[in-house]
XYZ file of C-alpha atoms in Angstrom:
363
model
C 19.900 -46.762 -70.200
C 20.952 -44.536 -67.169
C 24.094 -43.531 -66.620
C 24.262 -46.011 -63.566
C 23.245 -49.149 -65.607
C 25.793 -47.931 -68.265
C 28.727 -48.264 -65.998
C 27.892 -51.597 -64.564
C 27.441 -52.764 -67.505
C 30.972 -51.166 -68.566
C 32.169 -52.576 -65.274
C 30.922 -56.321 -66.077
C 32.942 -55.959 -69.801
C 35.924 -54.679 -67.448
C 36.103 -58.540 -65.689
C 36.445 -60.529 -68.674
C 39.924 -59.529 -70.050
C 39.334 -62.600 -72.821
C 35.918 -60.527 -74.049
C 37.861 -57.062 -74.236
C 41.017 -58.917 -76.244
C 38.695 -60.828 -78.616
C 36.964 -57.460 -79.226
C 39.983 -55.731 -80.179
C 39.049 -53.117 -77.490
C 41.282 -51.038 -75.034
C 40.488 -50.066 -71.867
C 42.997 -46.409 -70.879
C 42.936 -43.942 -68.711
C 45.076 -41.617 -66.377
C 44.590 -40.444 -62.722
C 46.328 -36.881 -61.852
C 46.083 -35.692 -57.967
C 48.488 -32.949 -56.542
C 48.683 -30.728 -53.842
C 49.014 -26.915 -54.492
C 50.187 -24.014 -52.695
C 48.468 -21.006 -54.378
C 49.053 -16.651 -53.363
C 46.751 -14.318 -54.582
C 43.547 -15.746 -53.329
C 40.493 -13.095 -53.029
C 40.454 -9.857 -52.287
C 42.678 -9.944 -49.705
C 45.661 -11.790 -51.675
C 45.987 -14.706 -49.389
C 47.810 -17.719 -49.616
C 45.468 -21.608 -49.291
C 46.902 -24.686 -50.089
C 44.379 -27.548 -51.545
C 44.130 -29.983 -53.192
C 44.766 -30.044 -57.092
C 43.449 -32.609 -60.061
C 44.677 -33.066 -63.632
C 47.279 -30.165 -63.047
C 50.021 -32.202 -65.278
C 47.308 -34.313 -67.395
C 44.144 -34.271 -67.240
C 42.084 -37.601 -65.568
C 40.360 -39.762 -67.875
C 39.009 -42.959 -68.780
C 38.158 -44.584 -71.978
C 37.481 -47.168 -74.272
C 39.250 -47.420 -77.338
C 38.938 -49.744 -80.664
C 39.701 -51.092 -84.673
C 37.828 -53.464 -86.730
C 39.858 -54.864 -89.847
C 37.061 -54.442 -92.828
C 39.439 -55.453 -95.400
C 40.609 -53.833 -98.776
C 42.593 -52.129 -96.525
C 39.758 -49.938 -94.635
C 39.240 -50.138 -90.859
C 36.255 -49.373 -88.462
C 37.187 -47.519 -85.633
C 35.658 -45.541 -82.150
C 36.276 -43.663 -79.125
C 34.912 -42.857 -75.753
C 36.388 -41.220 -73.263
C 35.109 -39.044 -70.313
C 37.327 -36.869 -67.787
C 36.529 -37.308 -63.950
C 37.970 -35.139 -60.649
C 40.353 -37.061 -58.964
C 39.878 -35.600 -56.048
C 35.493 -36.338 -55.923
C 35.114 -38.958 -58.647
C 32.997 -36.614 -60.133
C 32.841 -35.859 -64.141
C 35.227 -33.133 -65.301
C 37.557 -32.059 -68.118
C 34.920 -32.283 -70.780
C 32.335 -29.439 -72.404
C 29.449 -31.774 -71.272
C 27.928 -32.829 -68.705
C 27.813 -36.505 -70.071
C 29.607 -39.789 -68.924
C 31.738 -39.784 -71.949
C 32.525 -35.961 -71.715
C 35.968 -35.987 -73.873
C 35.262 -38.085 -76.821
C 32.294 -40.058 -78.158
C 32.826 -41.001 -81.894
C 32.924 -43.683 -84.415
C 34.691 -43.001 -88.063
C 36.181 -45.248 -91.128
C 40.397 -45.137 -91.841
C 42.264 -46.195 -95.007
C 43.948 -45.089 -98.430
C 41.268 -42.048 -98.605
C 42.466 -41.101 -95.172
C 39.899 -40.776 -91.989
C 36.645 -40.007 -90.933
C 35.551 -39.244 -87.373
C 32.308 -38.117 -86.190
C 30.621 -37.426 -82.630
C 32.298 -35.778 -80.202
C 36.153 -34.673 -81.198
C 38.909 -32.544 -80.490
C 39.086 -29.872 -81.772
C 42.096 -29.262 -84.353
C 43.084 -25.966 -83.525
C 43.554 -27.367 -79.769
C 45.484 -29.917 -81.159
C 47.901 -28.111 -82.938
C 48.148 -25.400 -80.080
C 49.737 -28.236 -77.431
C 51.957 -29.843 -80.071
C 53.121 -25.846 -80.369
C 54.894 -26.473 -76.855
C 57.711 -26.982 -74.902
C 57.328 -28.847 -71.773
C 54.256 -27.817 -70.405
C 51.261 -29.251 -67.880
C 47.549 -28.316 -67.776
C 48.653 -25.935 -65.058
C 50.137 -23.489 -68.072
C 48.501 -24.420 -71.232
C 44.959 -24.337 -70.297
C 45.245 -20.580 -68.266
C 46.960 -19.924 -71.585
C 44.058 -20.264 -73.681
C 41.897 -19.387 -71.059
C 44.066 -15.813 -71.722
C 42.834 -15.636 -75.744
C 39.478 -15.603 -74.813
C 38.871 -12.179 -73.457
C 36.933 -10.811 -75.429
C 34.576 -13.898 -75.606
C 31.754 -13.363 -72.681
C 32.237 -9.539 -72.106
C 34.625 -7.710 -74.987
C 36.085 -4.465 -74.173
C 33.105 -2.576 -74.986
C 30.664 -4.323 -72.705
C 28.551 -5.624 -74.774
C 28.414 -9.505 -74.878
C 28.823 -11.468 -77.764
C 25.804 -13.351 -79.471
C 24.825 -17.018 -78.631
C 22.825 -19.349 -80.425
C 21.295 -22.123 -79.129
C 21.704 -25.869 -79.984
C 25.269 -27.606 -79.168
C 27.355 -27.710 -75.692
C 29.863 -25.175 -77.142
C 27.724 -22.677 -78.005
C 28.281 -20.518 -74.694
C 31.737 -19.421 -74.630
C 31.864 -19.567 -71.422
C 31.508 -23.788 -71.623
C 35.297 -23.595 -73.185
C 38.169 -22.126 -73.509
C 38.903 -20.515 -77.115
C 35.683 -22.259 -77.939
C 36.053 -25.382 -76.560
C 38.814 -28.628 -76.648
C 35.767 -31.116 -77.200
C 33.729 -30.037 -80.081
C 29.726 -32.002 -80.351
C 28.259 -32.562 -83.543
C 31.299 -32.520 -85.522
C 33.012 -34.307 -88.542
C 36.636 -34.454 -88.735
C 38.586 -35.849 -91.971
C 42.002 -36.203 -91.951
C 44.310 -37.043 -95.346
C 46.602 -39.879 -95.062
C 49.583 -38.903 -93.501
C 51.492 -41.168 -96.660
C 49.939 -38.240 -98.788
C 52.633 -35.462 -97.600
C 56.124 -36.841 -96.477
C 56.145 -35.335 -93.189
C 52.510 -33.358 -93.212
C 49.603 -34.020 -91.715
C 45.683 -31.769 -92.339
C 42.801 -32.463 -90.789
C 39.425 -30.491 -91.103
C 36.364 -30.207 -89.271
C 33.107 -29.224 -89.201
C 30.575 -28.986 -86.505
C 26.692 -28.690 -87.128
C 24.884 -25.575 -84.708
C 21.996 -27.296 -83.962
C 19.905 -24.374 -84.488
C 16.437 -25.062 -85.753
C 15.629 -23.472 -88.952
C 19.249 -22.804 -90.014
C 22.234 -24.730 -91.325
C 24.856 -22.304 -90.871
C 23.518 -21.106 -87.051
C 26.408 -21.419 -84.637
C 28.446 -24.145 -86.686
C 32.347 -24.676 -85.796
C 34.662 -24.751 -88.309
C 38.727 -25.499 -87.927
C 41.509 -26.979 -89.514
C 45.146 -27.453 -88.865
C 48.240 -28.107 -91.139
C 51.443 -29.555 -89.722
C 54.991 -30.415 -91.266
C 57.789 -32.273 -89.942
C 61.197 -31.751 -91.579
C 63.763 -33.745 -88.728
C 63.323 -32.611 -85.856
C 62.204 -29.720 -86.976
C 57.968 -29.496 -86.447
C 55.636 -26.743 -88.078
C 52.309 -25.853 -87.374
C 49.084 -23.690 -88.365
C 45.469 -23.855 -87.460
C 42.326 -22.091 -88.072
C 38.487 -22.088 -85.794
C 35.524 -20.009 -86.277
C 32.422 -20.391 -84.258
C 29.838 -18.244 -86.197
C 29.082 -15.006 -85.528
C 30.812 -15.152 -82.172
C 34.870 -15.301 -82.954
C 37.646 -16.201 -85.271
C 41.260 -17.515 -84.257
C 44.582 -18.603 -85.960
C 47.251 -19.952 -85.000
C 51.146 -20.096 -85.540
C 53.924 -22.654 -84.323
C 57.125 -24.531 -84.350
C 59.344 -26.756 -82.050
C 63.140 -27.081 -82.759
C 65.925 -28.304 -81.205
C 69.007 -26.363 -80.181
C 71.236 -27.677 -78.798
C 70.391 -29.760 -75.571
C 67.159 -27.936 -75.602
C 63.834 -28.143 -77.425
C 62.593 -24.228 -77.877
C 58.968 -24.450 -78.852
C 56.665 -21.169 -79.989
C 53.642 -20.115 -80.771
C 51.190 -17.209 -81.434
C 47.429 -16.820 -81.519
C 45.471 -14.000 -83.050
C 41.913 -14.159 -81.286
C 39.029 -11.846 -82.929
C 36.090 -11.469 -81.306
C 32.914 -10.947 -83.479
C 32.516 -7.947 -81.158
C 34.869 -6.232 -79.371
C 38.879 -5.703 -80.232
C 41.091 -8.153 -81.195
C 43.926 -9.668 -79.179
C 47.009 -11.310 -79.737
C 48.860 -13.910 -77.715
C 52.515 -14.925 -77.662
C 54.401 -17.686 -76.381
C 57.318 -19.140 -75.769
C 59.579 -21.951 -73.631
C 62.456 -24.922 -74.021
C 62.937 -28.234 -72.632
C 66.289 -30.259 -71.459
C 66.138 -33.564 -70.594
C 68.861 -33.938 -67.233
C 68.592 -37.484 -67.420
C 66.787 -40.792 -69.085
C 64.237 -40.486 -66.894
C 64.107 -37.051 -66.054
C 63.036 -32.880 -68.125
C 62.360 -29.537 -67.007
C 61.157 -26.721 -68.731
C 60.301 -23.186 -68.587
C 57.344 -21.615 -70.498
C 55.850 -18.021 -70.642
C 53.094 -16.089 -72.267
C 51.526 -12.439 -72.527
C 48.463 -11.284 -73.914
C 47.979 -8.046 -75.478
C 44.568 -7.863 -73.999
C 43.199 -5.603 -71.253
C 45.708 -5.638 -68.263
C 48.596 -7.283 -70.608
C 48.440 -10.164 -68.659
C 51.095 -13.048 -68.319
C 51.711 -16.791 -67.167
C 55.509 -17.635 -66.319
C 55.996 -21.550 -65.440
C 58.611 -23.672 -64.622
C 58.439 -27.077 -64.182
C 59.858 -30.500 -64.036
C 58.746 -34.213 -64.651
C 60.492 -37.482 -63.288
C 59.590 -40.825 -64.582
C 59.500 -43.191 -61.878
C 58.349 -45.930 -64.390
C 57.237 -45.984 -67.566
C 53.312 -45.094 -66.735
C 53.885 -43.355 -63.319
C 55.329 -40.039 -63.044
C 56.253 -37.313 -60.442
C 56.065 -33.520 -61.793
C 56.421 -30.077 -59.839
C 55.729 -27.022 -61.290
C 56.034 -23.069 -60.216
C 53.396 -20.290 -61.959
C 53.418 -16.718 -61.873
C 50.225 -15.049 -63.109
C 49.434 -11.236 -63.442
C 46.051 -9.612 -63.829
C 44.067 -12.404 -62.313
C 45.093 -15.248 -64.637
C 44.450 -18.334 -62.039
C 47.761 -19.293 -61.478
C 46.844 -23.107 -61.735
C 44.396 -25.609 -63.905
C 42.874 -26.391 -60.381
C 42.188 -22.755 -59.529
C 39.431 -22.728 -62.572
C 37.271 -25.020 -61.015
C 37.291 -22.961 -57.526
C 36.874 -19.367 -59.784
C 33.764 -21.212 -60.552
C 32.647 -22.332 -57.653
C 32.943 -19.322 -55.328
C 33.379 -15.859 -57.005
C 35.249 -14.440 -53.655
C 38.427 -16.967 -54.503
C 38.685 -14.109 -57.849
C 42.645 -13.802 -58.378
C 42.225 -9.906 -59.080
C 46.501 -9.278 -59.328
C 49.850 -11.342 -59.421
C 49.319 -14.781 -58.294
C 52.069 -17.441 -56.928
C 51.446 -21.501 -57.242
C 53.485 -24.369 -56.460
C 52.467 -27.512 -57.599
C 53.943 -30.834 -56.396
C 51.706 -33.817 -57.979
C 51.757 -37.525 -59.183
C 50.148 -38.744 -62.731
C 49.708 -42.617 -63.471
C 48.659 -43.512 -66.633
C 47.294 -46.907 -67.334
């Protein structure tokens, strides 16, 4: 089945609300559009306004659902696929498949969980739990920070890749990837550990000949005491890096002060360290700002400063504006990735200005 006759048939399931209920299916998404106002653009440092997509959260659709098998054990799946709000094209994904995000089915009970297809990754997980109140716009240039020594390390010499998977080209993701194919993710039940979670996963490379060719490993360990939230993680993509992880979120006072660092090593090349840090207030029931900034230790030190603010206009629609200084050519917005892409001459090569004014609807 195309992917054209896929979504009309999707689209038929979408007009009967009695099949979807009966089902026990959910039908979710969110749409992100913005406009942004970006200095530092090309060689000549100048200033362009544009358009921006998923700058707060990213824009996705998906299908979501449970069977009841008894004995306590449920059947469960996911699909989900992230599109460009501004084209309607696919986006947001490490494929270039209609369900880009997530494509998985697993089992759930007293043992725990079992997921496999296409997951998240838990070291991205427990990085943007690690965080104080923070869009796309920060977090993703943030990780795209730990990977410099990915593609090209300091040496010159570029780092290994094996064939079979989406994520084996670094390039395909940031800190090797959010969306991770060919994986299997178990998580204990969270009943197990008053207040801690694990999960664990493990992604087959694909690579003819070889079981342990270019397979993804990662895990992450989180504990809640209060308020008070902890966090570690782990991911190794073989022979081309290692990374770990180290957070917490705590409130002080009126604010929420979040941290966390990464340690990124490179199979070849140096290793680099990345540290981070913001806090949250919430000025009213329906309103938070919050400021977030980190440094790398990487070629060119370079930094992300953001400030920004969120207003809930109803309990699935949101206005947010946000403000992001970037040194050493760190785009200075999630939006500014795509056009790097696109057209080399838009490289940031110094400090970089953005402002971001946008509106997010979930549904």
């Amino acid at each position: 089945m195309n992917k054209k006759l896929l979504v009309l048939a999707i689209i038929g399931l979408l007009a009967s609300g009695t099949t979807f209920a009966e089902a026990g299916l959910t039908l979710y998404g969110n749409i992100d559009a913005s406009v942004v106002s970006a200095s530092g653009i090309g060689a000549e440092s100048s200033r362009r306004t544009s358009f921006g997509e998923g700058n707060w959260a990213p824009s996705v659709w998906g299908l979501k659902g449970t069977e009841d098998l008894g004995s306590g054990m449920k059947a469960h799946f996911r699909l989900e696929g992230g599109f460009n709000a501004g084209n309607g094209d696919t986006a947001n994904g490490g494929t270039n498949g209609l369900f880009n995000r997530m494509a998985n089915v697993g089992l759930s009970g007293n043992f725990g969980s079992v997921t496999a297809g296409l997951n998240l990754s838990p070291f991205i997980a427990a990085y943007t739990s690690a965080l104080a109140l923070a869009g796309n716009n920060f977090y993703v240039p943030a990780l795209q920070m730990h990977r410099a020594g990915t593609v090209l390390n300091r040496a010159g010499d570029t780092v290994p890749v094996f064939s079979g998977g989406t994520d084996a080209d670094p390039a395909l993701g940031s800190t090797g990837g959010f969306f991770i194919p060919n994986s299997v993710t178990y998580s204990l039940p969270t009943e197990l550990f008053r207040g801690g979670t694990v999960s664990v996963m493990y992604a087959l490379g694909g690579v003819p000949g070889s079981f342990a060719q270019n397979r993804f490993t990662s895990a992450n360990i989180g504990y809640s005491i209060g308020e008070l939230n902890l966090v570690a993680a782990i991911s190794d993509r073989d022979a081309q890096y290692r990374q770990w992880l180290l957070g917490a979120s705590v409130p002080v006072g009126v604010l929420k002060v979040a941290a966390n660092y990464v340690n990124f090593n490179p199979h070849n090349g140096e290793t680099t360290n990345t540290y981070t840090v913001g806090a949250s207030m919430k000025f009213s029931p329906n309103s938070v700002v919050g400021v977030n900034y980190a440094r790398n230790d990487g070629p060119g030190s370079p930094t992300i400063m953001n400030v920004s603010a969120i207003y809930a206009m109803s309990k699935s629609m949101n206005l947010y504006a946000a403000f992001n200084r970037a040194t050493d050519g760190v785009p200075s917005s999630y939006s500014a990735l795509g056009d790097l892409a696109g057209d080399p001459t838009l490289t940031q090569p110094g400090t970089s200005n953005a402002v971001i004014i946008g509106l997010q609807k979930g549904f």
